[in-house]
Amino acid sequence: MAEQITGRDQAVDQAIERAMDAVAREAWADAYAALRELGHDRMSPDDFAALADAAWWTSRVEESIAARTKAYSGYVAAGAARRAGFSAWMCFYEFQLAGRTAAAAGWLRRARQHLSGEPECVEQCYLAWVEAEEAQRRGAFDEAMSCARRMAGIARRCGSPDLLAMSTQAQASVLLAKGRIAGGLALLDDAMCSAMAGELSSFSTGWIYCLGLQQCMASADLERAAEWTDAAMAWCASMPEGRTRAHTASHDPRTVRRMGCSAHARDSRHGRFRR
């Protein structure tokens, strides 16, 4: 009996190892298949978070949300406030994209509850980002810029080039909304250069390109949009896997935003925020 249990545990460990290797390679179909082999009773919160990413990348959005909520519950039970907070934020964003505003509001509240009392951490960048967007929508541009700069400060001190670039995008968005076109486009170009230079994760690179192109078009700067579109398409063509989603992301800001969040989730699980 002991030998059977040991053998079973080894098989589970090997399946998890295969899945995590696929996640590291961004081989999402393989990761999804490997994680689906496991029973839910054998999966850790990290495994559920990885399944959520893999399910989304393979166009199983509802399954992604279900796995993310299980990851959240596991992190709460383990007392992992930062990971619980980020999982709650991810649930907020998933529901927001789906147009389910009541659920989104509830998950955002939970994210704030978990993260607001923590010492400064990179996950708090996401709260500052939401606050910047909310203030911008209200026309409170000074408040929005303050939130975007707070996001930048946290990202810089926590050593996250991905979120630092996103904070630059957020500041550009505020300036453009305020009518300060030259200053906004200058910041936009700076963020785009981070993507072009390979300083960011593949997810955040797509995110930056997408939002940057959207802002160029909104500013009616077609020449700038064409130039950055060429750079974005060159990056898409270099993607070894998920190329279709990369191309889609260049035209759909909702898709590429989710890409950036997946990158953070993966890197936080493995303790490797890019520096």
mmCIF file of C-alpha atoms in Angstrom:
data_model
loop_
_atom_site.group_PDB
_atom_site.id
_atom_site.type_symbol
_atom_site.label_atom_id
_atom_site.label_comp_id
_atom_site.label_asym_id
_atom_site.label_seq_id
_atom_site.Cartn_x
_atom_site.Cartn_y
_atom_site.Cartn_z
ATOM 1 C CA MET A 1 0.000 0.000 0.000
ATOM 2 C CA ALA A 2 2.798 2.407 0.905
ATOM 3 C CA GLU A 3 4.478 1.692 -2.409
ATOM 4 C CA GLN A 4 1.249 2.436 -4.294
ATOM 5 C CA ILE A 5 0.826 5.763 -2.511
ATOM 6 C CA THR A 6 4.445 6.717 -3.169
ATOM 7 C CA GLY A 7 4.125 5.816 -6.835
ATOM 8 C CA ARG A 8 0.934 7.840 -7.134
ATOM 9 C CA ASP A 9 2.567 10.883 -5.515
ATOM 10 C CA GLN A 10 5.536 10.628 -7.853
ATOM 11 C CA ALA A 11 3.198 10.532 -10.835
ATOM 12 C CA VAL A 12 1.469 13.688 -9.605
ATOM 13 C CA ASP A 13 4.798 15.429 -9.068
ATOM 14 C CA GLN A 14 5.911 14.482 -12.563
ATOM 15 C CA ALA A 15 2.668 15.792 -14.078
ATOM 16 C CA ILE A 16 3.090 19.078 -12.214
ATOM 17 C CA GLU A 17 6.704 19.300 -13.344
ATOM 18 C CA ARG A 18 5.651 18.819 -16.974
ATOM 19 C CA ALA A 19 2.962 21.451 -16.589
ATOM 20 C CA MET A 20 5.274 24.017 -15.023
ATOM 21 C CA ASP A 21 7.877 23.393 -17.700
ATOM 22 C CA ALA A 22 5.225 24.076 -20.331
ATOM 23 C CA VAL A 23 4.190 27.255 -18.521
ATOM 24 C CA ALA A 24 7.800 28.453 -18.445
ATOM 25 C CA ARG A 25 8.024 27.833 -22.196
ATOM 26 C CA GLU A 26 4.646 29.527 -22.743
ATOM 27 C CA ALA A 27 3.455 26.286 -24.345
ATOM 28 C CA TRP A 28 -0.070 26.873 -23.144
ATOM 29 C CA ALA A 29 -1.824 23.947 -24.830
ATOM 30 C CA ASP A 30 0.679 21.543 -23.282
ATOM 31 C CA ALA A 31 0.353 23.237 -19.893
ATOM 32 C CA TYR A 32 -3.425 23.023 -20.031
ATOM 33 C CA ALA A 33 -3.358 19.344 -20.972
ATOM 34 C CA ALA A 34 -0.879 18.491 -18.208
ATOM 35 C CA LEU A 35 -2.796 20.365 -15.523
ATOM 36 C CA ARG A 36 -6.105 18.864 -16.593
ATOM 37 C CA GLU A 37 -4.643 15.427 -15.868
ATOM 38 C CA LEU A 38 -4.555 16.301 -12.176
ATOM 39 C CA GLY A 39 -7.537 15.987 -9.895
ATOM 40 C CA HIS A 40 -8.563 19.226 -8.212
ATOM 41 C CA ASP A 41 -7.901 17.664 -4.819
ATOM 42 C CA ARG A 42 -4.246 17.278 -5.785
ATOM 43 C CA MET A 43 -3.717 20.825 -7.028
ATOM 44 C CA SER A 44 -2.139 23.670 -5.082
ATOM 45 C CA PRO A 45 -3.194 27.314 -5.427
ATOM 46 C CA ASP A 46 -0.200 27.861 -7.727
ATOM 47 C CA ASP A 47 -1.391 24.969 -9.901
ATOM 48 C CA PHE A 48 -4.864 26.506 -10.159
ATOM 49 C CA ALA A 49 -3.337 29.878 -11.056
ATOM 50 C CA ALA A 50 -1.278 28.224 -13.793
ATOM 51 C CA LEU A 51 -4.390 26.428 -15.043
ATOM 52 C CA ALA A 52 -6.220 29.756 -15.157
ATOM 53 C CA ASP A 53 -3.494 31.217 -17.381
ATOM 54 C CA ALA A 54 -3.362 28.156 -19.633
ATOM 55 C CA ALA A 55 -7.155 28.010 -19.950
ATOM 56 C CA TRP A 56 -7.336 31.636 -20.997
ATOM 57 C CA TRP A 57 -4.577 31.271 -23.567
ATOM 58 C CA THR A 58 -6.415 28.314 -25.079
ATOM 59 C CA SER A 59 -9.686 30.276 -25.294
ATOM 60 C CA ARG A 60 -11.401 28.741 -22.280
ATOM 61 C CA VAL A 61 -12.274 31.981 -20.507
ATOM 62 C CA GLU A 62 -14.963 30.643 -18.159
ATOM 63 C CA GLU A 63 -12.662 27.833 -17.080
ATOM 64 C CA SER A 64 -9.934 30.403 -16.509
ATOM 65 C CA ILE A 65 -12.191 32.352 -14.146
ATOM 66 C CA ALA A 66 -13.210 29.196 -12.284
ATOM 67 C CA ALA A 67 -9.580 28.152 -11.794
ATOM 68 C CA ARG A 68 -8.619 31.669 -10.677
ATOM 69 C CA THR A 69 -11.260 31.683 -7.958
ATOM 70 C CA LYS A 70 -9.962 28.334 -6.682
ATOM 71 C CA ALA A 71 -6.429 29.753 -6.620
ATOM 72 C CA TYR A 72 -7.732 32.730 -4.650
ATOM 73 C CA SER A 73 -9.463 30.522 -2.075
ATOM 74 C CA GLY A 74 -6.317 28.460 -1.644
ATOM 75 C CA TYR A 75 -4.142 31.518 -1.102
ATOM 76 C CA VAL A 76 -6.598 32.893 1.457
ATOM 77 C CA ALA A 77 -6.567 29.584 3.332
ATOM 78 C CA ALA A 78 -2.765 29.604 3.298
ATOM 79 C CA GLY A 79 -2.598 33.189 4.601
ATOM 80 C CA ALA A 80 -0.793 34.375 1.435
ATOM 81 C CA ALA A 81 -2.219 37.896 1.366
ATOM 82 C CA ARG A 82 -0.267 39.212 -1.616
ATOM 83 C CA ARG A 83 -1.115 36.286 -3.842
ATOM 84 C CA ALA A 84 -4.719 36.320 -2.664
ATOM 85 C CA GLY A 85 -4.872 40.033 -3.414
ATOM 86 C CA PHE A 86 -3.463 39.638 -6.884
ATOM 87 C CA SER A 87 -5.786 36.705 -7.634
ATOM 88 C CA ALA A 88 -8.720 38.832 -6.498
ATOM 89 C CA TRP A 89 -7.550 41.640 -8.778
ATOM 90 C CA MET A 90 -7.335 39.184 -11.660
ATOM 91 C CA CYS A 91 -10.894 38.049 -10.960
ATOM 92 C CA PHE A 92 -11.957 41.707 -10.941
ATOM 93 C CA TYR A 93 -10.380 42.262 -14.311
ATOM 94 C CA GLU A 94 -11.805 39.093 -15.854
ATOM 95 C CA PHE A 95 -15.316 39.997 -14.743
ATOM 96 C CA GLN A 96 -14.868 43.605 -15.838
ATOM 97 C CA LEU A 97 -13.880 42.491 -19.333
ATOM 98 C CA ALA A 98 -16.927 40.228 -19.406
ATOM 99 C CA GLY A 99 -19.176 43.184 -18.525
ATOM 100 C CA ARG A 100 -20.172 41.662 -15.176
ATOM 101 C CA THR A 101 -19.775 44.833 -13.168
ATOM 102 C CA ALA A 102 -21.243 43.686 -9.850
ATOM 103 C CA ALA A 103 -18.881 40.723 -9.600
ATOM 104 C CA ALA A 104 -15.996 42.910 -10.744
ATOM 105 C CA ALA A 105 -16.694 45.457 -8.005
ATOM 106 C CA GLY A 106 -16.795 42.741 -5.370
ATOM 107 C CA TRP A 107 -13.462 41.261 -6.420
ATOM 108 C CA LEU A 108 -11.811 44.676 -6.580
ATOM 109 C CA ARG A 109 -12.953 45.336 -3.025
ATOM 110 C CA ARG A 110 -11.392 42.044 -1.940
ATOM 111 C CA ALA A 111 -8.150 42.886 -3.716
ATOM 112 C CA ARG A 112 -7.991 46.168 -1.854
ATOM 113 C CA GLN A 113 -8.709 44.455 1.450
ATOM 114 C CA HIS A 114 -5.846 42.008 0.978
ATOM 115 C CA LEU A 115 -3.259 44.442 -0.387
ATOM 116 C CA SER A 116 -3.951 47.777 1.275
ATOM 117 C CA GLY A 117 -2.579 46.687 4.646
ATOM 118 C CA GLU A 118 0.526 45.013 3.240
ATOM 119 C CA PRO A 119 3.978 46.595 3.175
ATOM 120 C CA GLU A 120 4.734 48.121 -0.206
ATOM 121 C CA CYS A 121 4.705 45.410 -2.871
ATOM 122 C CA VAL A 122 4.516 45.186 -6.636
ATOM 123 C CA GLU A 123 0.924 43.926 -6.543
ATOM 124 C CA GLN A 124 -0.146 47.339 -5.267
ATOM 125 C CA CYS A 125 0.739 48.743 -8.694
ATOM 126 C CA TYR A 126 -2.483 47.226 -9.985
ATOM 127 C CA LEU A 127 -4.564 49.060 -7.397
ATOM 128 C CA ALA A 128 -2.870 52.349 -8.275
ATOM 129 C CA TRP A 129 -3.513 51.662 -11.953
ATOM 130 C CA VAL A 130 -7.238 51.140 -11.381
ATOM 131 C CA GLU A 131 -7.376 54.324 -9.322
ATOM 132 C CA ALA A 132 -5.642 56.247 -12.118
ATOM 133 C CA GLU A 133 -8.136 54.982 -14.693
ATOM 134 C CA GLU A 134 -11.109 55.712 -12.447
ATOM 135 C CA ALA A 135 -9.917 59.273 -11.804
ATOM 136 C CA GLN A 136 -9.238 59.835 -15.507
ATOM 137 C CA ARG A 137 -12.752 58.734 -16.420
ATOM 138 C CA ARG A 138 -14.120 61.292 -13.924
ATOM 139 C CA GLY A 139 -11.992 64.015 -15.485
ATOM 140 C CA ALA A 140 -9.936 64.334 -12.278
ATOM 141 C CA PHE A 141 -6.670 64.512 -14.201
ATOM 142 C CA ASP A 142 -4.433 65.704 -11.366
ATOM 143 C CA GLU A 143 -5.614 62.833 -9.191
ATOM 144 C CA ALA A 144 -5.148 60.395 -12.080
ATOM 145 C CA MET A 145 -1.590 61.577 -12.667
ATOM 146 C CA SER A 146 -0.809 61.285 -8.961
ATOM 147 C CA CYS A 147 -2.003 57.664 -8.996
ATOM 148 C CA ALA A 148 -0.034 56.862 -12.152
ATOM 149 C CA ARG A 149 3.120 58.352 -10.621
ATOM 150 C CA ARG A 150 2.534 56.400 -7.412
ATOM 151 C CA MET A 151 2.325 53.278 -9.552
ATOM 152 C CA ALA A 152 5.649 54.226 -11.141
ATOM 153 C CA GLY A 153 7.283 54.711 -7.754
ATOM 154 C CA ILE A 154 6.151 51.329 -6.487
ATOM 155 C CA ALA A 155 7.233 49.598 -9.706
ATOM 156 C CA ARG A 156 10.647 51.260 -9.569
ATOM 157 C CA ARG A 157 11.281 50.431 -5.920
ATOM 158 C CA CYS A 158 10.053 46.847 -6.375
ATOM 159 C CA GLY A 159 12.161 46.346 -9.485
ATOM 160 C CA SER A 160 9.440 45.669 -12.063
ATOM 161 C CA PRO A 161 10.277 47.063 -15.521
ATOM 162 C CA ASP A 162 6.994 45.679 -16.863
ATOM 163 C CA LEU A 163 4.851 47.697 -14.468
ATOM 164 C CA LEU A 164 7.139 50.706 -14.708
ATOM 165 C CA ALA A 165 6.525 50.767 -18.460
ATOM 166 C CA MET A 166 2.813 50.377 -17.844
ATOM 167 C CA SER A 167 2.898 53.311 -15.433
ATOM 168 C CA THR A 168 4.517 55.386 -18.179
ATOM 169 C CA GLN A 169 1.639 54.373 -20.451
ATOM 170 C CA ALA A 170 -0.810 55.367 -17.742
ATOM 171 C CA GLN A 171 0.795 58.812 -17.432
ATOM 172 C CA ALA A 172 0.730 59.205 -21.208
ATOM 173 C CA SER A 173 -2.974 58.368 -21.201
ATOM 174 C CA VAL A 174 -3.703 61.077 -18.629
ATOM 175 C CA LEU A 175 -1.792 63.728 -20.575
ATOM 176 C CA LEU A 176 -3.485 62.802 -23.838
ATOM 177 C CA ALA A 177 -6.925 62.879 -22.191
ATOM 178 C CA LYS A 178 -6.067 66.286 -20.787
ATOM 179 C CA GLY A 179 -5.163 67.569 -24.253
ATOM 180 C CA ARG A 180 -1.417 67.737 -23.670
ATOM 181 C CA ILE A 181 -0.716 65.809 -26.849
ATOM 182 C CA ALA A 182 3.023 66.453 -27.275
ATOM 183 C CA GLY A 183 3.855 65.437 -23.717
ATOM 184 C CA GLY A 184 1.572 62.421 -23.847
ATOM 185 C CA LEU A 185 3.031 61.120 -27.095
ATOM 186 C CA ALA A 186 6.568 61.608 -25.784
ATOM 187 C CA LEU A 187 5.785 59.345 -22.816
ATOM 188 C CA LEU A 188 4.028 56.892 -25.112
ATOM 189 C CA ASP A 189 7.144 56.632 -27.304
ATOM 190 C CA ASP A 190 9.275 56.040 -24.222
ATOM 191 C CA ALA A 191 7.088 53.111 -23.152
ATOM 192 C CA MET A 192 7.058 51.711 -26.691
ATOM 193 C CA CYS A 193 10.857 51.824 -26.783
ATOM 194 C CA SER A 194 10.932 49.599 -23.683
ATOM 195 C CA ALA A 195 8.937 47.028 -25.628
ATOM 196 C CA MET A 196 10.981 47.412 -28.796
ATOM 197 C CA ALA A 197 14.285 47.017 -26.924
ATOM 198 C CA GLY A 198 13.239 43.693 -25.400
ATOM 199 C CA GLU A 199 13.278 45.052 -21.852
ATOM 200 C CA LEU A 200 9.880 43.592 -20.983
ATOM 201 C CA SER A 201 8.222 40.197 -20.738
ATOM 202 C CA SER A 202 6.531 38.996 -23.909
ATOM 203 C CA PHE A 203 3.126 39.622 -22.339
ATOM 204 C CA SER A 204 3.838 43.190 -21.335
ATOM 205 C CA THR A 205 5.456 43.869 -24.701
ATOM 206 C CA GLY A 206 2.158 43.049 -26.377
ATOM 207 C CA TRP A 207 0.266 45.053 -23.809
ATOM 208 C CA ILE A 208 2.429 48.140 -24.377
ATOM 209 C CA TYR A 209 2.176 47.890 -28.157
ATOM 210 C CA CYS A 210 -1.600 47.510 -28.055
ATOM 211 C CA LEU A 211 -2.299 50.451 -25.772
ATOM 212 C CA GLY A 212 0.276 52.587 -27.564
ATOM 213 C CA LEU A 213 -1.317 51.960 -30.958
ATOM 214 C CA GLN A 214 -4.735 52.681 -29.503
ATOM 215 C CA GLN A 215 -3.497 56.002 -28.145
ATOM 216 C CA CYS A 216 -1.830 56.925 -31.457
ATOM 217 C CA MET A 217 -5.064 56.341 -33.310
ATOM 218 C CA ALA A 218 -7.081 58.274 -30.728
ATOM 219 C CA SER A 219 -4.680 61.189 -31.211
ATOM 220 C CA ALA A 220 -5.060 60.938 -35.022
ATOM 221 C CA ASP A 221 -1.290 60.534 -35.360
ATOM 222 C CA LEU A 222 -1.426 58.045 -38.207
ATOM 223 C CA GLU A 223 2.256 58.295 -39.105
ATOM 224 C CA ARG A 224 3.283 57.399 -35.552
ATOM 225 C CA ALA A 225 0.682 54.624 -35.491
ATOM 226 C CA ALA A 226 2.052 53.157 -38.733
ATOM 227 C CA GLU A 227 5.628 53.209 -37.423
ATOM 228 C CA TRP A 228 4.758 51.469 -34.183
ATOM 229 C CA THR A 229 2.465 49.033 -36.001
ATOM 230 C CA ASP A 230 5.478 47.853 -38.014
ATOM 231 C CA ALA A 231 7.394 47.274 -34.776
ATOM 232 C CA ALA A 232 4.449 45.443 -33.220
ATOM 233 C CA MET A 233 3.988 43.192 -36.251
ATOM 234 C CA ALA A 234 7.698 42.338 -36.267
ATOM 235 C CA TRP A 235 7.381 41.304 -32.637
ATOM 236 C CA CYS A 236 4.240 39.256 -33.378
ATOM 237 C CA ALA A 237 6.046 37.425 -36.176
ATOM 238 C CA SER A 238 8.852 36.483 -33.780
ATOM 239 C CA MET A 239 6.502 34.787 -31.324
ATOM 240 C CA PRO A 240 7.192 31.034 -31.282
ATOM 241 C CA GLU A 241 3.756 30.153 -29.887
ATOM 242 C CA GLY A 242 0.493 31.969 -29.360
ATOM 243 C CA ARG A 243 1.126 33.924 -32.528
ATOM 244 C CA THR A 244 -2.560 34.186 -33.325
ATOM 245 C CA ARG A 245 -3.289 35.703 -29.925
ATOM 246 C CA ALA A 246 -0.346 38.061 -30.349
ATOM 247 C CA HIS A 247 -1.780 39.293 -33.648
ATOM 248 C CA THR A 248 -5.248 39.576 -32.140
ATOM 249 C CA ALA A 249 -3.815 41.476 -29.192
ATOM 250 C CA SER A 250 -2.382 44.143 -31.460
ATOM 251 C CA HIS A 251 -5.971 45.032 -32.380
ATOM 252 C CA ASP A 252 -7.776 44.235 -29.118
ATOM 253 C CA PRO A 253 -6.670 46.066 -25.967
ATOM 254 C CA ARG A 254 -8.719 43.756 -23.734
ATOM 255 C CA THR A 255 -6.762 40.719 -24.911
ATOM 256 C CA VAL A 256 -3.366 42.244 -24.446
ATOM 257 C CA ARG A 257 -4.198 43.631 -21.007
ATOM 258 C CA ARG A 258 -4.987 40.109 -19.893
ATOM 259 C CA MET A 259 -1.654 38.979 -21.385
ATOM 260 C CA GLY A 260 0.218 41.339 -19.113
ATOM 261 C CA CYS A 261 -1.620 40.133 -16.054
ATOM 262 C CA SER A 262 -0.839 36.526 -16.875
ATOM 263 C CA ALA A 263 2.834 37.400 -17.055
ATOM 264 C CA HIS A 264 2.743 38.906 -13.587
ATOM 265 C CA ALA A 265 0.924 35.893 -12.184
ATOM 266 C CA ARG A 266 3.449 33.490 -13.649
ATOM 267 C CA ASP A 267 6.485 35.514 -12.549
ATOM 268 C CA SER A 268 5.167 36.062 -9.016
ATOM 269 C CA ARG A 269 4.679 32.320 -8.537
ATOM 270 C CA HIS A 270 8.299 31.724 -9.439
ATOM 271 C CA GLY A 271 9.712 34.797 -7.715
ATOM 272 C CA ARG A 272 11.209 36.256 -10.868
ATOM 273 C CA PHE A 273 9.931 39.741 -11.462
ATOM 274 C CA ARG A 274 12.121 41.093 -14.235
ATOM 275 C CA ARG A 275 14.721 43.650 -13.239
#
